[in-house]
CSV table of C-alpha atoms and ligand atoms in Angstrom, one decimal:
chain,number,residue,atom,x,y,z
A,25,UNK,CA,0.0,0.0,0.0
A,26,UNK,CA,1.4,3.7,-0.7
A,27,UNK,CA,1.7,5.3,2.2
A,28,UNK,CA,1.2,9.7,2.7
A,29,UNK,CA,4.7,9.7,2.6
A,30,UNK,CA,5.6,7.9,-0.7
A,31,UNK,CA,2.6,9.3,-2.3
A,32,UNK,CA,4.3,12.6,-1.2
A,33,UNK,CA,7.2,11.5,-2.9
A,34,UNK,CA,5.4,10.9,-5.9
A,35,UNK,CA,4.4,14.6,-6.0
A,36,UNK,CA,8.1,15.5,-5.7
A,37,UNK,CA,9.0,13.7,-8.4
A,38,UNK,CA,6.5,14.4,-10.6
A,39,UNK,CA,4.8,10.7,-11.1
A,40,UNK,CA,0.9,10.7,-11.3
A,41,UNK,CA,-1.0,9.6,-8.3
A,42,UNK,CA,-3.9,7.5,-9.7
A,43,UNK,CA,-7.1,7.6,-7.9
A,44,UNK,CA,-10.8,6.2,-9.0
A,45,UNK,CA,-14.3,5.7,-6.7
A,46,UNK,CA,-15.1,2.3,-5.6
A,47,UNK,CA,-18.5,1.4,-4.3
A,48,UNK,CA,-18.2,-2.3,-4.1
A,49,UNK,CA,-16.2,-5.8,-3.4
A,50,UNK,CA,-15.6,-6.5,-7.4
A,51,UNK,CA,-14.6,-3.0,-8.0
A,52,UNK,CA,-12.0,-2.4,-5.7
A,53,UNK,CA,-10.6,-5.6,-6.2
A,54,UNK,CA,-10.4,-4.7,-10.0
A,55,UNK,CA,-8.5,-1.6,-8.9
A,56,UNK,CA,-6.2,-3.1,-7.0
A,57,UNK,CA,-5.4,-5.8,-9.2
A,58,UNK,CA,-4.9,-2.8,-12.0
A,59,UNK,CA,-2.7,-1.2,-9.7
A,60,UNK,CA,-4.7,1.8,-8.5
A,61,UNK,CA,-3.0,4.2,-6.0
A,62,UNK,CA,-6.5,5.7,-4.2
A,63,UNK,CA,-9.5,4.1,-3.6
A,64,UNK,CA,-12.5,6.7,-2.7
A,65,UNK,CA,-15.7,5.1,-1.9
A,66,UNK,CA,-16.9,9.0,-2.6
A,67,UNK,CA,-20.7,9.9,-1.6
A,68,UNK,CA,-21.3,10.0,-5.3
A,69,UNK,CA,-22.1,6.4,-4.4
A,70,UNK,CA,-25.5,8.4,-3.8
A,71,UNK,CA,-25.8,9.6,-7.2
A,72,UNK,CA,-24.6,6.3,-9.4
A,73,UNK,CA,-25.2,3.5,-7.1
A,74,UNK,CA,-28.3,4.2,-5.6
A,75,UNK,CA,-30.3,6.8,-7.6
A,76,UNK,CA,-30.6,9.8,-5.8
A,77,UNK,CA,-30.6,13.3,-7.6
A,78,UNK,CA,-27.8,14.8,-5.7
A,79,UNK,CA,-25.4,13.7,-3.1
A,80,UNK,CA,-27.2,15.3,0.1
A,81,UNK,CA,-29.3,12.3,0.8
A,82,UNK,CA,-26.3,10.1,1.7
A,83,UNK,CA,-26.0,8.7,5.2
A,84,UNK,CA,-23.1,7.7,7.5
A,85,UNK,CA,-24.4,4.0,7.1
A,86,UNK,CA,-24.4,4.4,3.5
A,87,UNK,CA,-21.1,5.2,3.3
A,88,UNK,CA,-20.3,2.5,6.1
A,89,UNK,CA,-22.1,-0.1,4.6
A,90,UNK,CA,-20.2,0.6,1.2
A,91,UNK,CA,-16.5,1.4,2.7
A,92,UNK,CA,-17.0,-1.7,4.3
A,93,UNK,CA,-17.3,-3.9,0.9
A,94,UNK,CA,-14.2,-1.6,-0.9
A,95,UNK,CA,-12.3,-2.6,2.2
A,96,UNK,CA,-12.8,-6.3,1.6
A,97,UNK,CA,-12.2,-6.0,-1.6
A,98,UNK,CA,-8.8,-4.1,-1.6
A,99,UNK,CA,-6.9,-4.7,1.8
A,100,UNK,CA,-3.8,-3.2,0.4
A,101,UNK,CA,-4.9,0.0,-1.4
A,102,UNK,CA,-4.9,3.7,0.5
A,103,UNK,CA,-9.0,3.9,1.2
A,104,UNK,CA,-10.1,7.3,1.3
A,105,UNK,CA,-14.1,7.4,2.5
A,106,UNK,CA,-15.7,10.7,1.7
A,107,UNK,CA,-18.0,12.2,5.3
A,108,UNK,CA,-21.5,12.5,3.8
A,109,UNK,CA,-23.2,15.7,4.3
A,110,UNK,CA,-24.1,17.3,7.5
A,111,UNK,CA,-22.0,14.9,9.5
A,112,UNK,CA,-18.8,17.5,9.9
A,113,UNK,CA,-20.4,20.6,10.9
A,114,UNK,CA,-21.5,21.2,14.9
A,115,UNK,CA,-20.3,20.1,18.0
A,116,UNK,CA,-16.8,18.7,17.9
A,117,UNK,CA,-18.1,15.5,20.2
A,118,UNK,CA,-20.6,15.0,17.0
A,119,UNK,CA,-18.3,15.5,14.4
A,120,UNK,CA,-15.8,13.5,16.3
A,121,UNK,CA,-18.6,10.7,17.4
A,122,UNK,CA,-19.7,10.2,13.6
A,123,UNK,CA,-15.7,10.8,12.1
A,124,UNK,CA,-14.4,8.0,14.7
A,125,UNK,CA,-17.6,5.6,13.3
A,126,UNK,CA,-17.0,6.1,10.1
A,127,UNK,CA,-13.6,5.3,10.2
A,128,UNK,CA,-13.1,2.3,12.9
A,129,UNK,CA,-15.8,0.4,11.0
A,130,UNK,CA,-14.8,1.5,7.7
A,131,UNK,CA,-11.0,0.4,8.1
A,132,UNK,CA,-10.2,3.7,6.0
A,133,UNK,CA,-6.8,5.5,5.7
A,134,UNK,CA,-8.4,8.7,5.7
A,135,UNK,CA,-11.6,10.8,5.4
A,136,UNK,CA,-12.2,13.6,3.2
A,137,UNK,CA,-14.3,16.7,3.8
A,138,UNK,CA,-15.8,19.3,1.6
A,139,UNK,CA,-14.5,23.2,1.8
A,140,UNK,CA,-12.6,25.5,4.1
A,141,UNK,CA,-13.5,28.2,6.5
A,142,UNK,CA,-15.9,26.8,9.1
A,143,UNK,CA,-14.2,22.6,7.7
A,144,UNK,CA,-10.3,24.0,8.9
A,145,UNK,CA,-11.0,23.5,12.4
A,146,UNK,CA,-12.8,20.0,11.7
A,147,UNK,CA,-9.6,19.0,9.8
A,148,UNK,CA,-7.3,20.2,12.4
A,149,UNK,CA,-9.5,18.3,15.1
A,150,UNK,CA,-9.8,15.2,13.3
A,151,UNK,CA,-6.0,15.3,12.8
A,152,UNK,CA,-5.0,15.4,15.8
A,153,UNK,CA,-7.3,12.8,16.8
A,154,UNK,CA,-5.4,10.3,14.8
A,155,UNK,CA,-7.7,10.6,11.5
A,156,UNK,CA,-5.6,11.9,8.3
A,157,UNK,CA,-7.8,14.0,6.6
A,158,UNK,CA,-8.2,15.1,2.3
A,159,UNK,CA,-9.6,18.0,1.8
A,160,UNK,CA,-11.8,19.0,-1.5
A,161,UNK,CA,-11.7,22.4,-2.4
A,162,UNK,CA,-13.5,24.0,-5.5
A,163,UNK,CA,-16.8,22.3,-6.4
A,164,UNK,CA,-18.1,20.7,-3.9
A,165,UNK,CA,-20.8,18.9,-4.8
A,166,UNK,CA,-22.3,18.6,-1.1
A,167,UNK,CA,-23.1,22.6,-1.5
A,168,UNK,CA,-24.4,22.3,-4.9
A,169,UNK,CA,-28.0,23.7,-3.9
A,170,UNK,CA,-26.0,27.2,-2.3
A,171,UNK,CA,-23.4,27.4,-5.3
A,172,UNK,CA,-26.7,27.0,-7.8
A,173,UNK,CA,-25.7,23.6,-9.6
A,174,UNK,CA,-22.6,22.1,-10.6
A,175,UNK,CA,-20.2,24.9,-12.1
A,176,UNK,CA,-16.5,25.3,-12.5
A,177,UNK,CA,-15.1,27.5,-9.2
A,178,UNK,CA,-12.4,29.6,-9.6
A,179,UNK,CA,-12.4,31.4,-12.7
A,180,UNK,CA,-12.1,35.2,-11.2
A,181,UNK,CA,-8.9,36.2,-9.9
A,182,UNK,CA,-10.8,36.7,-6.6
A,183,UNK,CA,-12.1,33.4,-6.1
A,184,UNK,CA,-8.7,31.9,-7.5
A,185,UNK,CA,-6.6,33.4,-4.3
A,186,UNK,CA,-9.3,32.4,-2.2
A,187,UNK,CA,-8.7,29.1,-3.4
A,188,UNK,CA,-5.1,29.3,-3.0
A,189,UNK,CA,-5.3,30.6,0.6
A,190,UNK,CA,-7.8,28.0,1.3
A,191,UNK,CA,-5.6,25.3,0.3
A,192,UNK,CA,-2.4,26.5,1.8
A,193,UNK,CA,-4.9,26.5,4.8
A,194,UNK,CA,-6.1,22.8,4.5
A,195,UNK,CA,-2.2,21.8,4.7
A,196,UNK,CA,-1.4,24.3,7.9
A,197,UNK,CA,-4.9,22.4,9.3
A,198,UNK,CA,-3.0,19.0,9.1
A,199,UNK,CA,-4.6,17.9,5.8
A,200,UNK,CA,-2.4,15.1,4.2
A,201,UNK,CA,-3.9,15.7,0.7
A,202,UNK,CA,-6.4,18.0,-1.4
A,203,UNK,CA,-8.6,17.0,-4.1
A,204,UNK,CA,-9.6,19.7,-6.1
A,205,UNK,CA,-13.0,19.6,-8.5
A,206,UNK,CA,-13.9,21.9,-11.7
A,207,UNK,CA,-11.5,24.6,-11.6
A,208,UNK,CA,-9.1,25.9,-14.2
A,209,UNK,CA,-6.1,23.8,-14.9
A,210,UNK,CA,-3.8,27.4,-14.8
A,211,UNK,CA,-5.3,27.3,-10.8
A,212,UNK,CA,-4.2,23.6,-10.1
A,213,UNK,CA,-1.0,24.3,-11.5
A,214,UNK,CA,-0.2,27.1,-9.0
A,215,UNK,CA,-2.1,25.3,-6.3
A,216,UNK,CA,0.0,22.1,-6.7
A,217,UNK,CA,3.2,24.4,-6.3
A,218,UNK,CA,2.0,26.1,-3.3
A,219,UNK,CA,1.3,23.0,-0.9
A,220,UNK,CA,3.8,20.1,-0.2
A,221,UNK,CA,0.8,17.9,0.1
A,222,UNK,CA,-0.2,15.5,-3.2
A,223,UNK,CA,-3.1,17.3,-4.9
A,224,UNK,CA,-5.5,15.2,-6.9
A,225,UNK,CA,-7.8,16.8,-9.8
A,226,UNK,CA,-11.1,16.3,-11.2
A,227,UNK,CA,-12.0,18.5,-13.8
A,228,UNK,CA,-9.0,20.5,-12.8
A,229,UNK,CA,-6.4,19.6,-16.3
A,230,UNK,CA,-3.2,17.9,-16.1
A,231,UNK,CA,-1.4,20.0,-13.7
A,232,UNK,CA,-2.7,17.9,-11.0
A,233,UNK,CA,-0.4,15.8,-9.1
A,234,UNK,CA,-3.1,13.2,-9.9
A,235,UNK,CA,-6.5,12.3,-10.7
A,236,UNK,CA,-9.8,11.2,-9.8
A,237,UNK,CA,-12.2,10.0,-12.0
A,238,UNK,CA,-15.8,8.4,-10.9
A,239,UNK,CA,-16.1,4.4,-11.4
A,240,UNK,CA,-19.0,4.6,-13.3
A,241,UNK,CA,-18.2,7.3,-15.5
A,242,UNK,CA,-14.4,5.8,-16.4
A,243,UNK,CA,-16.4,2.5,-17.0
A,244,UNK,CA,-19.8,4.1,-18.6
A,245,UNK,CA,-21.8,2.3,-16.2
A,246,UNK,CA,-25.0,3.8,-15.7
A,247,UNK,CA,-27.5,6.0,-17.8
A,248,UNK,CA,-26.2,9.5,-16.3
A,249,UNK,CA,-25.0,12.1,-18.7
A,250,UNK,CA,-21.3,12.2,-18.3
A,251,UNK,CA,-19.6,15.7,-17.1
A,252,UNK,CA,-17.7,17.3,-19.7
A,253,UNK,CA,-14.8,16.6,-17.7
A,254,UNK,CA,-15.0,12.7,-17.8
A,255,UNK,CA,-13.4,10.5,-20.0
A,256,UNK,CA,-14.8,6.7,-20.1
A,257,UNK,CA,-12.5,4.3,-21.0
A,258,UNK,CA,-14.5,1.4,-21.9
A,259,UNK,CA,-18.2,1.3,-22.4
A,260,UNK,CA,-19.1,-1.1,-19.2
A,261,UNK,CA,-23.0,0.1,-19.6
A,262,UNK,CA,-23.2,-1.5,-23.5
A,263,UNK,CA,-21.9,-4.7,-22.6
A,264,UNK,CA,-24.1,-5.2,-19.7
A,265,UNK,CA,-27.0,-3.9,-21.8
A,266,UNK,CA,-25.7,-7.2,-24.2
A,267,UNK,CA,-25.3,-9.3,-21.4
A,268,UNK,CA,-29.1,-8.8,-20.3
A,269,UNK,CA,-30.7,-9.0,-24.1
A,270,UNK,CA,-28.8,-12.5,-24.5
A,271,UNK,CA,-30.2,-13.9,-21.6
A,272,UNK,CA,-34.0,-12.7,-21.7
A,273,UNK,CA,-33.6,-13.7,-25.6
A,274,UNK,CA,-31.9,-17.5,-24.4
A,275,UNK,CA,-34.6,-18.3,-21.9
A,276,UNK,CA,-37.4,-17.4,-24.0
A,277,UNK,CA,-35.8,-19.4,-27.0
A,278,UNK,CA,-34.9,-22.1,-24.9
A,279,UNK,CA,-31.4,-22.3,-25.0
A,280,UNK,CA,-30.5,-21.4,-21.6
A,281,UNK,CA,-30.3,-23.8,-19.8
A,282,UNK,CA,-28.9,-26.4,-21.6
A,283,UNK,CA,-27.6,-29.5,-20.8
A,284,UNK,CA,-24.5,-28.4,-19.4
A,285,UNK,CA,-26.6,-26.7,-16.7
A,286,UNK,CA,-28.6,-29.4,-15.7
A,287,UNK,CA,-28.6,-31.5,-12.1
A,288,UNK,CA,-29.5,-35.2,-13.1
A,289,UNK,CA,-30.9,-38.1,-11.0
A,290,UNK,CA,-30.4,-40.9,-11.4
A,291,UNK,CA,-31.9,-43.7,-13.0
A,292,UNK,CA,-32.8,-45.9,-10.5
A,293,UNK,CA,-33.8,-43.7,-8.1
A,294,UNK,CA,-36.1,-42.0,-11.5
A,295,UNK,CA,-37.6,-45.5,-11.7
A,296,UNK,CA,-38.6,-45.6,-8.1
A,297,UNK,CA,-40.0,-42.7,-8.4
A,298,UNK,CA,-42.4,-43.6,-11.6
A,299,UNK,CA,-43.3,-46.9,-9.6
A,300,UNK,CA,-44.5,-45.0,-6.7
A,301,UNK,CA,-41.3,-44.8,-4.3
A,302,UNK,CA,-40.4,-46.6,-1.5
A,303,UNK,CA,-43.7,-49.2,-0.7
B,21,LIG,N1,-21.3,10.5,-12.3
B,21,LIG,C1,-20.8,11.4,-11.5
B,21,LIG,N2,-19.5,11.9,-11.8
B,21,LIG,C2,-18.9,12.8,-11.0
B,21,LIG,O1,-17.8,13.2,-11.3
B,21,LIG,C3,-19.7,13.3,-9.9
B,21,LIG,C4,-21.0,12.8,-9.6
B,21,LIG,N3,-21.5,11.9,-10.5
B,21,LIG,N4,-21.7,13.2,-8.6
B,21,LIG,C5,-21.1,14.0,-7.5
B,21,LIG,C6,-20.1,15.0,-8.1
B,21,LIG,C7,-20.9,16.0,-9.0
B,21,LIG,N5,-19.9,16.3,-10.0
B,21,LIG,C8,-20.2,17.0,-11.2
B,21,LIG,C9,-21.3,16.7,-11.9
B,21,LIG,C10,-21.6,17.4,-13.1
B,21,LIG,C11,-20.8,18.4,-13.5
B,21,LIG,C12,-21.2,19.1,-14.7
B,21,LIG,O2,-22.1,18.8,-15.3
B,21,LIG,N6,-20.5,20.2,-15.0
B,21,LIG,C13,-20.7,21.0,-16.3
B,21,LIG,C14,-19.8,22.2,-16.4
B,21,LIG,C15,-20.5,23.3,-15.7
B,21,LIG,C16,-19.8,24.6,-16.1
B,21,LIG,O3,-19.4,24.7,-17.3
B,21,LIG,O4,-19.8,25.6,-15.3
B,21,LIG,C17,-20.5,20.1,-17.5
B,21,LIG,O5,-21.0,20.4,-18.5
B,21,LIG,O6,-19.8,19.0,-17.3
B,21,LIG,C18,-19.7,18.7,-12.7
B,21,LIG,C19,-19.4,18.0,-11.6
B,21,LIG,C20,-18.7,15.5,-9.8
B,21,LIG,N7,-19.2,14.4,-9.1
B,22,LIG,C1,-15.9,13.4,-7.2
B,22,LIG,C2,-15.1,12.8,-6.1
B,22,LIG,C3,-13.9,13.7,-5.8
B,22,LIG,C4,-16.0,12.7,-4.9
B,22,LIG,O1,-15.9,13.4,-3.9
B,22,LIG,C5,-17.0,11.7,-4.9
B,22,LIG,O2,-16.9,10.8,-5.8
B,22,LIG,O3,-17.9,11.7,-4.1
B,23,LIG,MG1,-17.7,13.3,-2.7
């Protein structure tokens, strides 16, 4: 497994960090067959796996009951689970109640939390509880409804320093990495020089010290409309479509099952049952 420090390293020397979503056992054992860096069971699960029209709806035991199943699947790959909405603002014995939860029964490497300001103090509490924290600056999805839908961030001058002061921000807060969403690639470049910490892109061009890319849109899994960010690189969705058509189309033909597929008795115990069984 890479550990913060080598995937530090990586950043140093300028090799890519690869990082993808998982939401299941078969999926993260894919990825880290296919030599994946990061796994993120991200609360997009919300969105592709189970249906629902934005992140916001996703629970603590959704992301549980999910970061439970990646772990399985991928013992030796750095597990990031994404906090769902909600659960990192308030007290700090709440946020550090749900935090702890999430990550005993997760088995996770880290958390990650969306924004800055009022999130600095959850990272720097959650750090020095023991928890490394990513932080996710830009879009964040989770404030979709304030922001008014999902638009690139950053694109002012303005909002770019914020961006930069927020990040150098997340590192002083203990953050051990930043994934950044939907901002210009000129911004990730200067962000990636300002903080020692890896920072991983989505939407956010090549300047990244890596990238994240959704399981089912890398796949094309699912009926969603890809962003325009996304690139799928094979077209999972068709061959399942296939998969289904041949099987509805073999049982109502008759060929499935076949022979091959069939449990036989056998004879003598068919003939006792024609003459009536055991008398
Ligand atoms: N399937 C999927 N992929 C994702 O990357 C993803 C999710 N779902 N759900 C949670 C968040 C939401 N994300 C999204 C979703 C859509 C756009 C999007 O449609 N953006 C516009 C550009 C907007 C602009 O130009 O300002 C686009 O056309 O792609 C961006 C981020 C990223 N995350
Ligand atoms: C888009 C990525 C970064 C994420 O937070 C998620 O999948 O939930
Ligand atoms: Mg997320």
């Amino acid at each position: 497994m890479k550990t913060i420090t080598e995937l530090k390293r990586m950043k140093t020397e300028g090799s890519k960090i690869v990082m993808m979503t998982a939401y299941d056992y078969p999926t993260a054992a894919f990825a880290e067959k296919s030599d994946v860096d990061l796994l993120l069971v991200g609360d997009s699960l919300g969105m592709v796996v189970l249906g629902y029209p934005s992140t916001v709806y996703v629970t603590s035991e959704d992301m549980i009951h999910h970061g439970k199943a990646v772990r399985r699947g991928a013992r030796d790959t750095f597990l990031v689970v994404d906090l769902p909405f909600g659960t990192f603002r308030g007290s700090q014995d709440r946020i550090l109640t749900e935090a702890i939860r999430v990550f005993q029964e997760t088995g996770a490497d880290a958390l990650k939390v969306e924004g800055a300001d009022e999130v600095l103090d959850t990272i720097q509490l959650l750090t020095s509880t023991g928890i490394p924290v990513v932080a996710h600056l830009g879009l964040l999805p989770q404030s979709a409804s304030v922001i008014g839908g999902y638009k690139v961030q950053g694109k002012t001058a303005d909002a770019a320093r914020k961006l930069l002061d927020d990040a150098k921000l997340c590192e002083q807060a203990g953050a051990c990495m930043i994934v950044v969403e939907c901002i210009p690639h000129q911004l990730t470049a200067q962000l990636a020089a300002a903080v020692s910490i890896p920072v991983i892109g989505i939407g956010a061009g090549a300047e990244a010290d890596g990238q994240v890319l959704v399981f089912h849109d890398l796949v094309k899994y699912g009926d969603h409309r890809l962003p325009k960010f996304a690139e799928s690189f094979s077209d999972a969705g068709a061959v399942i479509q296939d998969g289904i058509r041949s099987y509805t189309n073999a049982v109502r033909t008759g060929t499935f099952p076949g022979k091959q597929h069939h449990f036989t008795m056998k004879e003598e115990e068919l003939m006792n049952l024609y003459g009536g069984g055991s008398q």
